[in-house]
Structure formats: structure tokens, C-alpha cells
PDB file of C-alpha atoms and ligand atoms in Angstrom:
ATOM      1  CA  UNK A 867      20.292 -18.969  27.219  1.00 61.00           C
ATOM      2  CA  UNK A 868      21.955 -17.149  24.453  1.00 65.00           C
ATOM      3  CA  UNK A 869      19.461 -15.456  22.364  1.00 83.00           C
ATOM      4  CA  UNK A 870      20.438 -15.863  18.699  1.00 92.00           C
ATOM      5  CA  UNK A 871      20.308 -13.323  15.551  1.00 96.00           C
ATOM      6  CA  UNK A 872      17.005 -12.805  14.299  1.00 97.00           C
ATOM      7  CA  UNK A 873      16.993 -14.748  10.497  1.00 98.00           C
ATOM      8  CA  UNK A 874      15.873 -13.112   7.093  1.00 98.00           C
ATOM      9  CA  UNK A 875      16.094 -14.643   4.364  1.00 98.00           C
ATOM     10  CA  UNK A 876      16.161 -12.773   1.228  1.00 98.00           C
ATOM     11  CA  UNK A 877      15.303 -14.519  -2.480  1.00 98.00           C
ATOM     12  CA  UNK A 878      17.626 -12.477  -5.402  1.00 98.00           C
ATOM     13  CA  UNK A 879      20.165 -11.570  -2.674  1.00 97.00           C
ATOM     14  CA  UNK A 880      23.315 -11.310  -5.167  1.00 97.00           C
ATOM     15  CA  UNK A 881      22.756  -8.283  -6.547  1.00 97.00           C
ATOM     16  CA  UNK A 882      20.661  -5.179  -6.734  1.00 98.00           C
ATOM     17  CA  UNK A 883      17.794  -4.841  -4.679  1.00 98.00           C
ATOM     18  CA  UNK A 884      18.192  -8.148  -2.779  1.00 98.00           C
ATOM     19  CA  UNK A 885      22.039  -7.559  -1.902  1.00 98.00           C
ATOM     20  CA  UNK A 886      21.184  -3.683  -0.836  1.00 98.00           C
ATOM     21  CA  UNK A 887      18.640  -5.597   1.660  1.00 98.00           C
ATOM     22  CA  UNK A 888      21.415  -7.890   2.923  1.00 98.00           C
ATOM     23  CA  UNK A 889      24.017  -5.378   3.828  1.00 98.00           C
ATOM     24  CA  UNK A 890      21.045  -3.662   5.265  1.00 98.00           C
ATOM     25  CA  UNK A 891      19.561  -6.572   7.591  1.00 98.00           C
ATOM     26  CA  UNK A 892      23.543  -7.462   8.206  1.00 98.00           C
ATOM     27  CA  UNK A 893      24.222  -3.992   9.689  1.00 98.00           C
ATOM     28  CA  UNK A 894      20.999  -4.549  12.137  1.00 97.00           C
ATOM     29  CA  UNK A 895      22.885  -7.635  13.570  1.00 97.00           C
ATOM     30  CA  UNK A 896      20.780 -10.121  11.761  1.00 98.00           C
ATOM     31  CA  UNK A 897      21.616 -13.151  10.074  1.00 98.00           C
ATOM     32  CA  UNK A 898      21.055 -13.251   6.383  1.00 98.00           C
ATOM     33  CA  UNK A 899      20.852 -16.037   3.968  1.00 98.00           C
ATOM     34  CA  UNK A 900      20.584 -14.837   0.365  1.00 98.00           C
ATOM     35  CA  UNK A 901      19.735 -17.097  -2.511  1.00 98.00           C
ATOM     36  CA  UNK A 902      20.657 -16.521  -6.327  1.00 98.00           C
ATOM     37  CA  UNK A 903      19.924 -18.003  -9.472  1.00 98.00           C
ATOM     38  CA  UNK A 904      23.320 -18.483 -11.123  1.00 97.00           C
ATOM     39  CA  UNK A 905      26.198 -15.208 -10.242  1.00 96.00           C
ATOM     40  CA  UNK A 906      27.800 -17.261  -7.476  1.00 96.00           C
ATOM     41  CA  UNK A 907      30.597 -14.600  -7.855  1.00 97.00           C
ATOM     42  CA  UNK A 908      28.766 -11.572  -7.179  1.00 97.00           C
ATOM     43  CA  UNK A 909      26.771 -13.867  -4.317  1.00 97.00           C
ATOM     44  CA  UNK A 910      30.456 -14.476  -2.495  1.00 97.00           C
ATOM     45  CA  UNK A 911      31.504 -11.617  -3.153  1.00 97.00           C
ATOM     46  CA  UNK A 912      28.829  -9.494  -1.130  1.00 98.00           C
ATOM     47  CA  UNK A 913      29.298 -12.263   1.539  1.00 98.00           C
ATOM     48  CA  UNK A 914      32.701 -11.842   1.826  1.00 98.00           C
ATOM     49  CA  UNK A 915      32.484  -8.165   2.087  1.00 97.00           C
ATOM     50  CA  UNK A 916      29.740  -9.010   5.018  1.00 98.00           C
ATOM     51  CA  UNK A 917      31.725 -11.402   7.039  1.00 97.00           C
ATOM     52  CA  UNK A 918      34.619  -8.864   7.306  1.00 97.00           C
ATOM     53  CA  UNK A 919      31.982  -7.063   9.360  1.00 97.00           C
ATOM     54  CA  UNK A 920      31.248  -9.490  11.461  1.00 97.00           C
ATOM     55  CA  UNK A 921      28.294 -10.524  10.120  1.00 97.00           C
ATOM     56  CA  UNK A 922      26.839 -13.670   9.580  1.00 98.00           C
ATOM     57  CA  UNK A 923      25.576 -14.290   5.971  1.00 98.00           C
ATOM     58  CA  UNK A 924      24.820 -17.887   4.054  1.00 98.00           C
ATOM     59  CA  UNK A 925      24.133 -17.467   0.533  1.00 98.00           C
ATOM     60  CA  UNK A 926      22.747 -20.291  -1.595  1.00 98.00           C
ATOM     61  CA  UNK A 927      21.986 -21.210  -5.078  1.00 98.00           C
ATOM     62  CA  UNK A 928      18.384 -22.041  -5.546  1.00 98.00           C
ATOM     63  CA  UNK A 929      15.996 -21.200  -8.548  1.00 98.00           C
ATOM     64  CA  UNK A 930      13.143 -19.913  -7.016  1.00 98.00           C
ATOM     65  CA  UNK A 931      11.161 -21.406  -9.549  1.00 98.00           C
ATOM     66  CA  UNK A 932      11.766 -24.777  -8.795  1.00 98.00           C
ATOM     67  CA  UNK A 933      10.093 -25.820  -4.957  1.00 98.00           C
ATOM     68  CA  UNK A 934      12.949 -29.009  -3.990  1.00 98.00           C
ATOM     69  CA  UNK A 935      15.401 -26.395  -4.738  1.00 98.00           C
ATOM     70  CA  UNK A 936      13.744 -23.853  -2.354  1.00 98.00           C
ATOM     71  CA  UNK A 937      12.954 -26.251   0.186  1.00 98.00           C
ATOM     72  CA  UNK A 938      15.936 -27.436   0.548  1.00 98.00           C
ATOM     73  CA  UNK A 939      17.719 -23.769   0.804  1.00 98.00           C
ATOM     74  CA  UNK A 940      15.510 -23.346   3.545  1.00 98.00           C
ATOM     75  CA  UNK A 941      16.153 -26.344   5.548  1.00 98.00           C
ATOM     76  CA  UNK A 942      20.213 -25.755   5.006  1.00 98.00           C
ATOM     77  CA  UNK A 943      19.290 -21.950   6.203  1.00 98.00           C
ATOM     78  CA  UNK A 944      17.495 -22.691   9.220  1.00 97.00           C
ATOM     79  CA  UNK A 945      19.910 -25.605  10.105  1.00 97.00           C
ATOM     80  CA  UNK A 946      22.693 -22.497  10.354  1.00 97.00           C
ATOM     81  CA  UNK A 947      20.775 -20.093  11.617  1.00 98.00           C
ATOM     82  CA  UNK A 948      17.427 -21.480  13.234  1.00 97.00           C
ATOM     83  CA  UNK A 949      13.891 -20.940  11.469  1.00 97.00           C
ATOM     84  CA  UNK A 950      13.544 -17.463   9.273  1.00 98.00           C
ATOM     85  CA  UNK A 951      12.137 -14.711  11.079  1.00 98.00           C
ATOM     86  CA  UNK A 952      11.885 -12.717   8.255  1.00 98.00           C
ATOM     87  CA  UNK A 953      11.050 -13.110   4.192  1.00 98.00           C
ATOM     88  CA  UNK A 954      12.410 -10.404   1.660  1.00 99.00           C
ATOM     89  CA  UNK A 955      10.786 -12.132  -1.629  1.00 99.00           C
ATOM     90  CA  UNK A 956      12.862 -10.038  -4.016  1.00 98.00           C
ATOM     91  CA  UNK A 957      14.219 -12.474  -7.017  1.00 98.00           C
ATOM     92  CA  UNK A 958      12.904 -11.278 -10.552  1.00 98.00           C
ATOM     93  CA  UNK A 959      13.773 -10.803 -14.175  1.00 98.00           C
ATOM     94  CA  UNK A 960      12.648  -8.097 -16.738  1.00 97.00           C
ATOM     95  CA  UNK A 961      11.965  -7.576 -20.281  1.00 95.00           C
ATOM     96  CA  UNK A 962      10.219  -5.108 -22.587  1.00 95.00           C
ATOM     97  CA  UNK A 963       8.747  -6.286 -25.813  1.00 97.00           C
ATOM     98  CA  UNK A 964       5.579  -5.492 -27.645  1.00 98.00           C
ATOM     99  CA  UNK A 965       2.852  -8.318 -26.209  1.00 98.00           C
ATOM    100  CA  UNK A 966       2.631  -9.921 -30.096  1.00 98.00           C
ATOM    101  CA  UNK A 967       6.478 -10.822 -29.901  1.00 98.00           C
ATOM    102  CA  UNK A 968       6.589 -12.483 -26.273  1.00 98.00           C
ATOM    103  CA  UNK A 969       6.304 -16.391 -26.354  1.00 98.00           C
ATOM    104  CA  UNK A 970       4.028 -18.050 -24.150  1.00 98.00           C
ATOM    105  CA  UNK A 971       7.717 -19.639 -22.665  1.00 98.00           C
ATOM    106  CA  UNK A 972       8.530 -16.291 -21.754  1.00 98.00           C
ATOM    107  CA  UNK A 973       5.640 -15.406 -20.630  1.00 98.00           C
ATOM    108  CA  UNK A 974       5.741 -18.688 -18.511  1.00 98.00           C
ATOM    109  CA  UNK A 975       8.998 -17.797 -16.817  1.00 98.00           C
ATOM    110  CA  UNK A 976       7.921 -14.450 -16.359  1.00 98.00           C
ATOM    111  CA  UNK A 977       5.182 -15.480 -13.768  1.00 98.00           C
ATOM    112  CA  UNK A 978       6.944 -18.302 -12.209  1.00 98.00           C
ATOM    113  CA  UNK A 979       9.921 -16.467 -11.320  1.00 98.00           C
ATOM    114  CA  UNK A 980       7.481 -13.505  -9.787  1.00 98.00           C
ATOM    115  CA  UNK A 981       4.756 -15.213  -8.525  1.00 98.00           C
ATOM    116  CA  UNK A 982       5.556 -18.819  -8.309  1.00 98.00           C
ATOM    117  CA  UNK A 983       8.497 -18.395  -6.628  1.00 98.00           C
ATOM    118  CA  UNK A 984       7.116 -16.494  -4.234  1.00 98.00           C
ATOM    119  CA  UNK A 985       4.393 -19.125  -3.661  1.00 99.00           C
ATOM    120  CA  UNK A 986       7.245 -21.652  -3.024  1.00 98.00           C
ATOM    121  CA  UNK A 987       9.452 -18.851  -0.481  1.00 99.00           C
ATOM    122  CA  UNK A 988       5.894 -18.712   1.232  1.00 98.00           C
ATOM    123  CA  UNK A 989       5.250 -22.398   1.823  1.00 98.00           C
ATOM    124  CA  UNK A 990       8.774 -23.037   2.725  1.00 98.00           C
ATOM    125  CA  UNK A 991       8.917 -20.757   5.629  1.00 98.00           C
ATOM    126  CA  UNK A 992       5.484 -20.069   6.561  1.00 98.00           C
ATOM    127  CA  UNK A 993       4.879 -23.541   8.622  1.00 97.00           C
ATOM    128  CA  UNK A 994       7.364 -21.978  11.265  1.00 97.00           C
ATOM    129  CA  UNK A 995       6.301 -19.018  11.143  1.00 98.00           C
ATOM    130  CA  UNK A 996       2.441 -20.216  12.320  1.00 98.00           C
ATOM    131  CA  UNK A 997       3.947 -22.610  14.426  1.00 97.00           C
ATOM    132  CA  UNK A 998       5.774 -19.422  16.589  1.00 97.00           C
ATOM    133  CA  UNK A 999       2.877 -17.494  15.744  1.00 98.00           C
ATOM    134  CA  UNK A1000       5.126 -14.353  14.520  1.00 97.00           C
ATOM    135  CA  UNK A1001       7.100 -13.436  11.561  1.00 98.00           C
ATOM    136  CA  UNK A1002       7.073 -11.046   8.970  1.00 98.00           C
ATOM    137  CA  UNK A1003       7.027 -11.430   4.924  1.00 99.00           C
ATOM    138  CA  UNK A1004       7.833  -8.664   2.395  1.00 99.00           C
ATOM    139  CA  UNK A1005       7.517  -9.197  -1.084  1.00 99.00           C
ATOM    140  CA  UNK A1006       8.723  -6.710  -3.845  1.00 99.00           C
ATOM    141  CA  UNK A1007       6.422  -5.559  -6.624  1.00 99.00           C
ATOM    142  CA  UNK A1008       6.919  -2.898  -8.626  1.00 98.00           C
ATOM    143  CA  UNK A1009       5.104   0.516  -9.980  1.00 98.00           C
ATOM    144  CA  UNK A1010       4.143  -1.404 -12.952  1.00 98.00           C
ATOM    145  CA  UNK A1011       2.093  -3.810 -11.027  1.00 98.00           C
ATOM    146  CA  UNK A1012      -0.107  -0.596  -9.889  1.00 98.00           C
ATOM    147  CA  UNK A1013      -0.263   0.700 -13.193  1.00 98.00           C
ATOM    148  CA  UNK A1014       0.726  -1.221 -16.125  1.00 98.00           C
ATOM    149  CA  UNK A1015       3.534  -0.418 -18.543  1.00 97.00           C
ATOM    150  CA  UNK A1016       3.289  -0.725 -22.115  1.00 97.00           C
ATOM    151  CA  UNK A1017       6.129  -3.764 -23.774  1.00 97.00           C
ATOM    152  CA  UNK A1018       6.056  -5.002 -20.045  1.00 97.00           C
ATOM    153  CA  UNK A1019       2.613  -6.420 -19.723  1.00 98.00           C
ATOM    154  CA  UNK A1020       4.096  -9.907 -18.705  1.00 98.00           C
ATOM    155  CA  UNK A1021       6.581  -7.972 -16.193  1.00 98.00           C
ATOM    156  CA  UNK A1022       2.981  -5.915 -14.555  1.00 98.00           C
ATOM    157  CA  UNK A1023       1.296  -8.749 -14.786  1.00 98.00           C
ATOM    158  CA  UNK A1024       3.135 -10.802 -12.577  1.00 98.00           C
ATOM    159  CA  UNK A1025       4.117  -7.332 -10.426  1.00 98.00           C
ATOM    160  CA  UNK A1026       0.102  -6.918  -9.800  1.00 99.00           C
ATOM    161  CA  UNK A1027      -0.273 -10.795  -9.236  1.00 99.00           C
ATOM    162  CA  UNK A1028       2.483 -10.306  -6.565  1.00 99.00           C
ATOM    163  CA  UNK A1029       0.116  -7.203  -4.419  1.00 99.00           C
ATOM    164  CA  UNK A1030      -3.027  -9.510  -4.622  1.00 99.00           C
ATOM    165  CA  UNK A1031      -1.085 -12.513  -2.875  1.00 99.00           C
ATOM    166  CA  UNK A1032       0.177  -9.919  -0.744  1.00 99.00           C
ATOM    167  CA  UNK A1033      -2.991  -8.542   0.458  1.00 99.00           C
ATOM    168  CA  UNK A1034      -4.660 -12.096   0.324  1.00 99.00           C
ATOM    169  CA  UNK A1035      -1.883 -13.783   2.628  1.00 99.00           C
ATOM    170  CA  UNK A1036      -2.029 -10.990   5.136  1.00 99.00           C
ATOM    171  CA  UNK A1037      -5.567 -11.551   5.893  1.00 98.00           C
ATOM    172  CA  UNK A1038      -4.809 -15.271   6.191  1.00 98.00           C
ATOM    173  CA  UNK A1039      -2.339 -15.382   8.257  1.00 98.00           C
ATOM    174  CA  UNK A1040      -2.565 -12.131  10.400  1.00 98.00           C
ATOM    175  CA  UNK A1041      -4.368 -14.089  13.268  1.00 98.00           C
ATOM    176  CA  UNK A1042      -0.869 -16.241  13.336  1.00 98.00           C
ATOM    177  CA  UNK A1043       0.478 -12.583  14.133  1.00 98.00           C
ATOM    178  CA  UNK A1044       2.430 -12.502  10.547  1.00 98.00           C
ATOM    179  CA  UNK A1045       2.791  -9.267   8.655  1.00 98.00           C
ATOM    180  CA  UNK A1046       2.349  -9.843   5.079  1.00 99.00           C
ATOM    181  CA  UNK A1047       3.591  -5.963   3.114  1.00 99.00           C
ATOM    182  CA  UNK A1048       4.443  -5.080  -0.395  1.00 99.00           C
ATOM    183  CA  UNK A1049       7.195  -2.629  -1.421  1.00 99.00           C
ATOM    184  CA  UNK A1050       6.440  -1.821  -4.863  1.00 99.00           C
ATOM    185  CA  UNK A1051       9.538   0.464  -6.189  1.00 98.00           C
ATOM    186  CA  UNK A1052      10.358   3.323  -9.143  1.00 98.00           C
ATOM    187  CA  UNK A1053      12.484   2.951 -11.445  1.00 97.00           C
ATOM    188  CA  UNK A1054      15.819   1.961  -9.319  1.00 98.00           C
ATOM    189  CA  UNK A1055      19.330   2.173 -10.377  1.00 97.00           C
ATOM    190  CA  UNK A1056      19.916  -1.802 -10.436  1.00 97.00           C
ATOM    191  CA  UNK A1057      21.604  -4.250 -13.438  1.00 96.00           C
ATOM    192  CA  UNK A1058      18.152  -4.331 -14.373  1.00 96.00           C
ATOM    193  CA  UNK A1059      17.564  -1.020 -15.945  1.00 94.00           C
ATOM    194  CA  UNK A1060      21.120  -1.389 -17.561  1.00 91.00           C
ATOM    195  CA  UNK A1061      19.742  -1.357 -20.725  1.00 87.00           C
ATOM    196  CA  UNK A1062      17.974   1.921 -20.304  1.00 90.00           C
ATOM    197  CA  UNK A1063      20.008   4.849 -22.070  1.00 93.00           C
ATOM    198  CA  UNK A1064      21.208   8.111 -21.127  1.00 93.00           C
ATOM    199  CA  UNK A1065      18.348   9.467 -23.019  1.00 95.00           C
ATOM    200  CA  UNK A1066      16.049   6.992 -21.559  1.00 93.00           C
ATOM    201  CA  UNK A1067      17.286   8.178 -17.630  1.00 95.00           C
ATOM    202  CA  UNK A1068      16.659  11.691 -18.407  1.00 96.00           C
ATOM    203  CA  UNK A1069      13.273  11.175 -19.531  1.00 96.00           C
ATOM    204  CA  UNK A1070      12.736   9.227 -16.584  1.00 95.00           C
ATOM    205  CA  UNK A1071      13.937  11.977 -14.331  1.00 96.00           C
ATOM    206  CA  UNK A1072      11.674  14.893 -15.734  1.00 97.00           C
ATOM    207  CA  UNK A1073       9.115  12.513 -15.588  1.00 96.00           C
ATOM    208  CA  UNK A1074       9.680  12.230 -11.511  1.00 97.00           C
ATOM    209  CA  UNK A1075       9.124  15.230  -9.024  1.00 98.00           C
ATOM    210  CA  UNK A1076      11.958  14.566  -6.799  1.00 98.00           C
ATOM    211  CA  UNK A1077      14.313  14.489 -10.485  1.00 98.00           C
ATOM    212  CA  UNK A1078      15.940  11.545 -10.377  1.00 97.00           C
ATOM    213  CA  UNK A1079      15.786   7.382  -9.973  1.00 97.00           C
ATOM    214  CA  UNK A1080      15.755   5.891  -6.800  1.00 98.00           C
ATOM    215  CA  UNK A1081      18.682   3.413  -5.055  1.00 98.00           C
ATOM    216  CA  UNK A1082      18.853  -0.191  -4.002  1.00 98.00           C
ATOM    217  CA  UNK A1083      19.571   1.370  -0.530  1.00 98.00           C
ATOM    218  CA  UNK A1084      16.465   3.256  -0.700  1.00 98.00           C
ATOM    219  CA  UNK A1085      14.482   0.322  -1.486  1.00 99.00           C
ATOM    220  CA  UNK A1086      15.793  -1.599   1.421  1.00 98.00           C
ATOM    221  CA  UNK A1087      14.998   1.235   3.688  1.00 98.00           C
ATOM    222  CA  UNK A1088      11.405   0.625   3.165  1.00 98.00           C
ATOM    223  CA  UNK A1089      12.122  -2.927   3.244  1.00 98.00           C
ATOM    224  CA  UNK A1090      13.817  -2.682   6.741  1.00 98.00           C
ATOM    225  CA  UNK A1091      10.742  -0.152   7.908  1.00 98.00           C
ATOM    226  CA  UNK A1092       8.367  -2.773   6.802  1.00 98.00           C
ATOM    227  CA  UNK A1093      10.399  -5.860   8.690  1.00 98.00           C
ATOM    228  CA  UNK A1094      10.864  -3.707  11.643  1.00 97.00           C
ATOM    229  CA  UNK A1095       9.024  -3.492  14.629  1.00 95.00           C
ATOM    230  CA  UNK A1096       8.125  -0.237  13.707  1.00 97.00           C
ATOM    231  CA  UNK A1097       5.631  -1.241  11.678  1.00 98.00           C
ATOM    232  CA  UNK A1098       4.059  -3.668  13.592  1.00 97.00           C
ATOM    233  CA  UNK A1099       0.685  -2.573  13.609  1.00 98.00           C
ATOM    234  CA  UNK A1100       1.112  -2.814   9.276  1.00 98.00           C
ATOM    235  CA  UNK A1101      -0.135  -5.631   7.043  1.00 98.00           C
ATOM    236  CA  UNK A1102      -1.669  -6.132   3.656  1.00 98.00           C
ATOM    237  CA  UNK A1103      -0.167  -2.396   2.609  1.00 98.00           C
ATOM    238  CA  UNK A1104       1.626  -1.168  -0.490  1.00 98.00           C
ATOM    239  CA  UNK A1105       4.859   0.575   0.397  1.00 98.00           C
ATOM    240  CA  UNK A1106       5.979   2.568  -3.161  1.00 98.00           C
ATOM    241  CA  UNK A1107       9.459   4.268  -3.253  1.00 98.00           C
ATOM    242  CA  UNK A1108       9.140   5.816  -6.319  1.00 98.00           C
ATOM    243  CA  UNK A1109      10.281   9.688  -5.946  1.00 98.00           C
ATOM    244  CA  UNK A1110       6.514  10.458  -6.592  1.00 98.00           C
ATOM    245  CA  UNK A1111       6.554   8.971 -10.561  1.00 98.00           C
ATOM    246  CA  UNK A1112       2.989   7.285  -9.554  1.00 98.00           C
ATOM    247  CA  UNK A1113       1.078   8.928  -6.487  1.00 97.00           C
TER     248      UNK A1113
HETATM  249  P1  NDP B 471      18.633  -7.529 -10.491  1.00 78.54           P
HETATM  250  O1  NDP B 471      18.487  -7.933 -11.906  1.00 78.54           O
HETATM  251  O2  NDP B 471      19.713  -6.575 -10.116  1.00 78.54           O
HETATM  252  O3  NDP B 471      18.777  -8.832  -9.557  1.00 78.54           O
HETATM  253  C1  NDP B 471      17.840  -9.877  -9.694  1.00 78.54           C
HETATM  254  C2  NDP B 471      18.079 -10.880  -8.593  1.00 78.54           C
HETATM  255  O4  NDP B 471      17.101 -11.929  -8.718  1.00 78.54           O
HETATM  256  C3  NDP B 471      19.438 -11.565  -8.676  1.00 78.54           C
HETATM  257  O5  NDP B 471      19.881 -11.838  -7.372  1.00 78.54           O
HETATM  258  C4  NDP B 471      19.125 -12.867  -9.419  1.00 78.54           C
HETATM  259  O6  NDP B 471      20.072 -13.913  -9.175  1.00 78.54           O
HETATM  260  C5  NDP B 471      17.777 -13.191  -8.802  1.00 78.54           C
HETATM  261  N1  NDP B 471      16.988 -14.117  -9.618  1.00 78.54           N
HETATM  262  C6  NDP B 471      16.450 -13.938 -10.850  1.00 78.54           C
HETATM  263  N2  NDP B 471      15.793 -15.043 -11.259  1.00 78.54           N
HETATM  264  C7  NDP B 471      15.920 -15.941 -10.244  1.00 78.54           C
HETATM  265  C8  NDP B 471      15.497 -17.292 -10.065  1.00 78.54           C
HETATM  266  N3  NDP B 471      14.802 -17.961 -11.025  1.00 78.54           N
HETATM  267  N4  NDP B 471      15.825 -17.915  -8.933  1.00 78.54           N
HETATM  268  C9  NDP B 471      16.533 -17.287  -7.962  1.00 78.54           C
HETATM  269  N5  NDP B 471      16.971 -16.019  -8.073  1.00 78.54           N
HETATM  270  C10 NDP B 471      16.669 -15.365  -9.205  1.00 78.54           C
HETATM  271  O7  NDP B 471      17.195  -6.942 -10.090  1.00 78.54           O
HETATM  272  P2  NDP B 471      16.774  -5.762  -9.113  1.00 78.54           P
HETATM  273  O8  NDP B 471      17.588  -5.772  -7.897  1.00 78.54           O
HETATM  274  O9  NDP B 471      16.650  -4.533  -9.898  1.00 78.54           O
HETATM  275  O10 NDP B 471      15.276  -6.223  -8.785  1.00 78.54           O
HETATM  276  C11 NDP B 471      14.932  -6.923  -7.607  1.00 78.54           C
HETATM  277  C12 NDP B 471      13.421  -6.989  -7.518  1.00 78.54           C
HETATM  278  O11 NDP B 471      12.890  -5.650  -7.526  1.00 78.54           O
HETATM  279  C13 NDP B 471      12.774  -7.719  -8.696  1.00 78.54           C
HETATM  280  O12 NDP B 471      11.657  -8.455  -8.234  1.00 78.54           O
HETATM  281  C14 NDP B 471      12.307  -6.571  -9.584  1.00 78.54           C
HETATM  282  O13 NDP B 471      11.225  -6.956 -10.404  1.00 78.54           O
HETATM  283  C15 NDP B 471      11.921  -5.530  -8.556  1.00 78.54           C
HETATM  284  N6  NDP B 471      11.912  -4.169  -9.034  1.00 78.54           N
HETATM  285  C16 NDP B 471      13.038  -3.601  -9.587  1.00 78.54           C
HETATM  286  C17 NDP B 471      13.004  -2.302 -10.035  1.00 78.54           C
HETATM  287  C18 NDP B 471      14.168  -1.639 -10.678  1.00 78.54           C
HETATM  288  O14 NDP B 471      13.976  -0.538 -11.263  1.00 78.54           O
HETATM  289  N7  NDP B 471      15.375  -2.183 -10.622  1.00 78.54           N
HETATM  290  C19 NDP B 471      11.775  -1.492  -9.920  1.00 78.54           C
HETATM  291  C20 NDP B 471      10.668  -2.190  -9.315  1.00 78.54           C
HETATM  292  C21 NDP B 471      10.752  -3.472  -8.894  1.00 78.54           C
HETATM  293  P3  NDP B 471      21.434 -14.021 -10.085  1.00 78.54           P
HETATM  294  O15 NDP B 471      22.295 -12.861  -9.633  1.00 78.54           O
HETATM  295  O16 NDP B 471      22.016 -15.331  -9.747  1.00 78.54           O
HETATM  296  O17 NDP B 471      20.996 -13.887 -11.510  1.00 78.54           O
END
């Protein structure tokens, strides 16, 4: 029997973060579906880059706020590549505003992009996962979620929502022999800390004992650790690449 690619899939795969992970899981030899929100560009662009490596990578539109539209990612992802081994639940947005000035909208979107949608990557591909009685989820929070950051208290909200799911989901479903970990990252150079200044970086830096932001690449490092074998006796943990801003 041929044995076929191990399967993550990885939500906010177009960019950033998410696409770091991809090339990172691709290199491994596994097979990576990525979904996106709307940059279908920047999504076949990174897949074209794969697939001159010989990789095999699917990406897919799909709000991860809506559950029909994650659903049926899933179903065209494991048709391809057989059921998903692996979650990365990465997608997110940002924004920094004093709490008087965000709308209860915002707010809204704020949670269902973060936590929501990682309620509907869970239910998607956890019935498989039980059913095989492995696999291995990794969500992404942030720093904020451990500590809070003033004008983001939607943004830490949902961060800190995401580590409680997290912790909660690895005690339910360890005795399926899942591993349910959190990487929760530093400030990391990504489109979403484009609007951050010069000024704004160098603060940043001084604030940080290793001196400087982190990378996507670094991020899916500990993503890849936590997905890994190597880490198989791990669940319910915070993983936080952060250069030591928060220890
Ligand atoms: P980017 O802004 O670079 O990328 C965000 C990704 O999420 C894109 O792929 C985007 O798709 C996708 N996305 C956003 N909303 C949705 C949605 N509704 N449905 C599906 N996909 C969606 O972000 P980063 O790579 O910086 O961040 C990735 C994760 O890491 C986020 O959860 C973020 O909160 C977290 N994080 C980031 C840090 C940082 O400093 N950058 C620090 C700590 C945590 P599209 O390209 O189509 O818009």
C-alpha cells in the first residue's frame, strides 16, 4: 500500500504567519491545504512557488467565520488529500482603538474570526480525528491574550478566549490521543503590524531582551515543534515566541 503525505491544514494560509507554516509543513513532505479570506493572489502565488518544489498544496477560499464555508473546504481538502492530520488555526485580523470607539460590529467580527472560527476548524476536522484516534491541533494566540494590551482589548480578548478553548479541548479529547497546543507569539514582522512605525519598531525592540521582533518562520518553528512527534507527550500548553517581551 502506498502510504500517503500526512495532511495539515492551515486556516489564514496566504500570508504571514499561516503561509510561513505552509512552506514549513511543505518542506517536511506534507500536504498542505491553506484557506484565505479574500487575497487569492497572494494564496496562488505561495502555491505556485510550492508546487515548483514538488510539493503538494490546495489552497481554498473560505471565511472562517462562516461554518458551510468551512465545511465544505474541508470535505474538498480531504477528498485531495485524505482526512487532516494536522490543524494550524491561524486566520485573524487586528485593530487598535480606544474600547469607547469600537462598535459592537467590530467587536463581533473580532471574536468570530478568532474564536468562532476556530470553533468551526475544530468541528470540521475533529470527527476524523476521534474516529483514528490521533491527530494534532494548534491554534495561534497571541502575547496579548496572556496579558492584555491597551486599544486592543477586543484583539486580547478573543487571543485569551483562544488559550481557554485550547486548554479545555485538550482535556477533552486527549483520551482520543489528540494534542490540543497554543503558540501564542511577540510582536512578528507580518502585514499585520504594517501600520506600526519606525518609531513604533524601535520601541518595541528596547522593550525585548533579545532586541528585535520575531519572524513568520520563527513562529512556524514552534508550530512545526508542536505538530511534530517531538512533542508528543505535550497538550493543553502555551508555546510563546516572543524574544522574552512577556516571560
Ligand atoms: P496576516 O494579517 O499577515 O494574515 C492573516 C491571515 O488570516 C490571512 O491569510 C487572511 O486571509 C486570513 N484571514 C483573516 N480573516 C479571515 C477570515 N474571516 N476567514 C479566513 N481567513 C481569514 O496576519 P499574521 O500572519 O500576522 O497573523 C496570523 C495569526 O497570528 C493571527 O491569528 C494573529 O492574530 C496571530 N498573531 C500575529 C502576531 C503578529 O505580530 N503578526 C502576533 C501574535 C499573534 P486573506 O489573505 O485572504 O486576507
Amino acid at each position: 500500500m502506498i502510504k500517503r503525505r500526512p495532511h495539515v491544514l492551515i486556516t489564514g494560509g496566504s500570508r504571514g504567519i499561516g503561509a510561513a507554516c505552509a512552506e514549513r509543513f511543505a518542506a517536511e513532505g506534507y500536504s498542505v491545504t491553506v484557506l484565505y479570506k479574500s487575497r487569492r493572489g497572494r494564496a496562488e502565488d505561495l502555491a505556485e512557488r510550492l508546487r515548483e518544489t514538488g510539493a503538494d498544496i490546495l489552497p481554498i477560499c473560505a471565511d472562517i467565520r462562516k461554518e458551510e464555508e468551512v465545511r465544505a473546504a474541508v470535505t474538498t481538502a480531504n477528498l485531495q488529500f485524505g482526512a487532516v492530520d494536522i490543524l494550524v488555526s491561524n486566520a485573524g485580523i487586528a485593530s487598535q482603538k480606544l474600547i469607547t470607539d469600537v462598535s459592537s460590529e467590530e467587536f463581533r467580527d473580532m471574536l468570530e474570526t478568532h474564536v468562532t472560527g476556530l470553533f468551526h476548524a475544530v468541528q470540521a476536522v475533529l470527527p476524523g480525528m476521534i474516529a483514528r484516534k490521533r491527530g494534532t491541533i494548534v491554534t495561534i494566540s497571541s502575547i496579548w491574550g496572556l496579558t492584555g494590551a491597551s486599544c486592543e482589548v477586543a484583539y486580547s480578548t478573543a487571543k485569551a478566549a483562544v488559550i481557554g478553548f485550547t486548554k479545555a479541548l485538550a482535556k477533552e479529547v486527549g483520551p482520543s490521543g489528540i494534542t490540543v497546543n497554543c503558540v501564542a507569539p511577540g510582536v512578528i514582522d507580518t502585514d499585520m503590524n504594517a501600520l506600526l512605525n519606525d518609531e513604533d519598531i524601535a520601541s518595541l525592540c528596547d522593550e525585548t531582551p533579545l532586541g528585535r521582533i520575531g519572524t513568520a518562520q520563527e513562529v512556524a518553528d514552534a508550530v512545526f515543534f508542536l505538530a511534530s512527534e517531538r512533542s508528543s507527550f505535550i497538550t493543553g500548553q502555551v508555546l510563546s515566541p516572543n524574544g522574552g517581551i512577556v516571560i
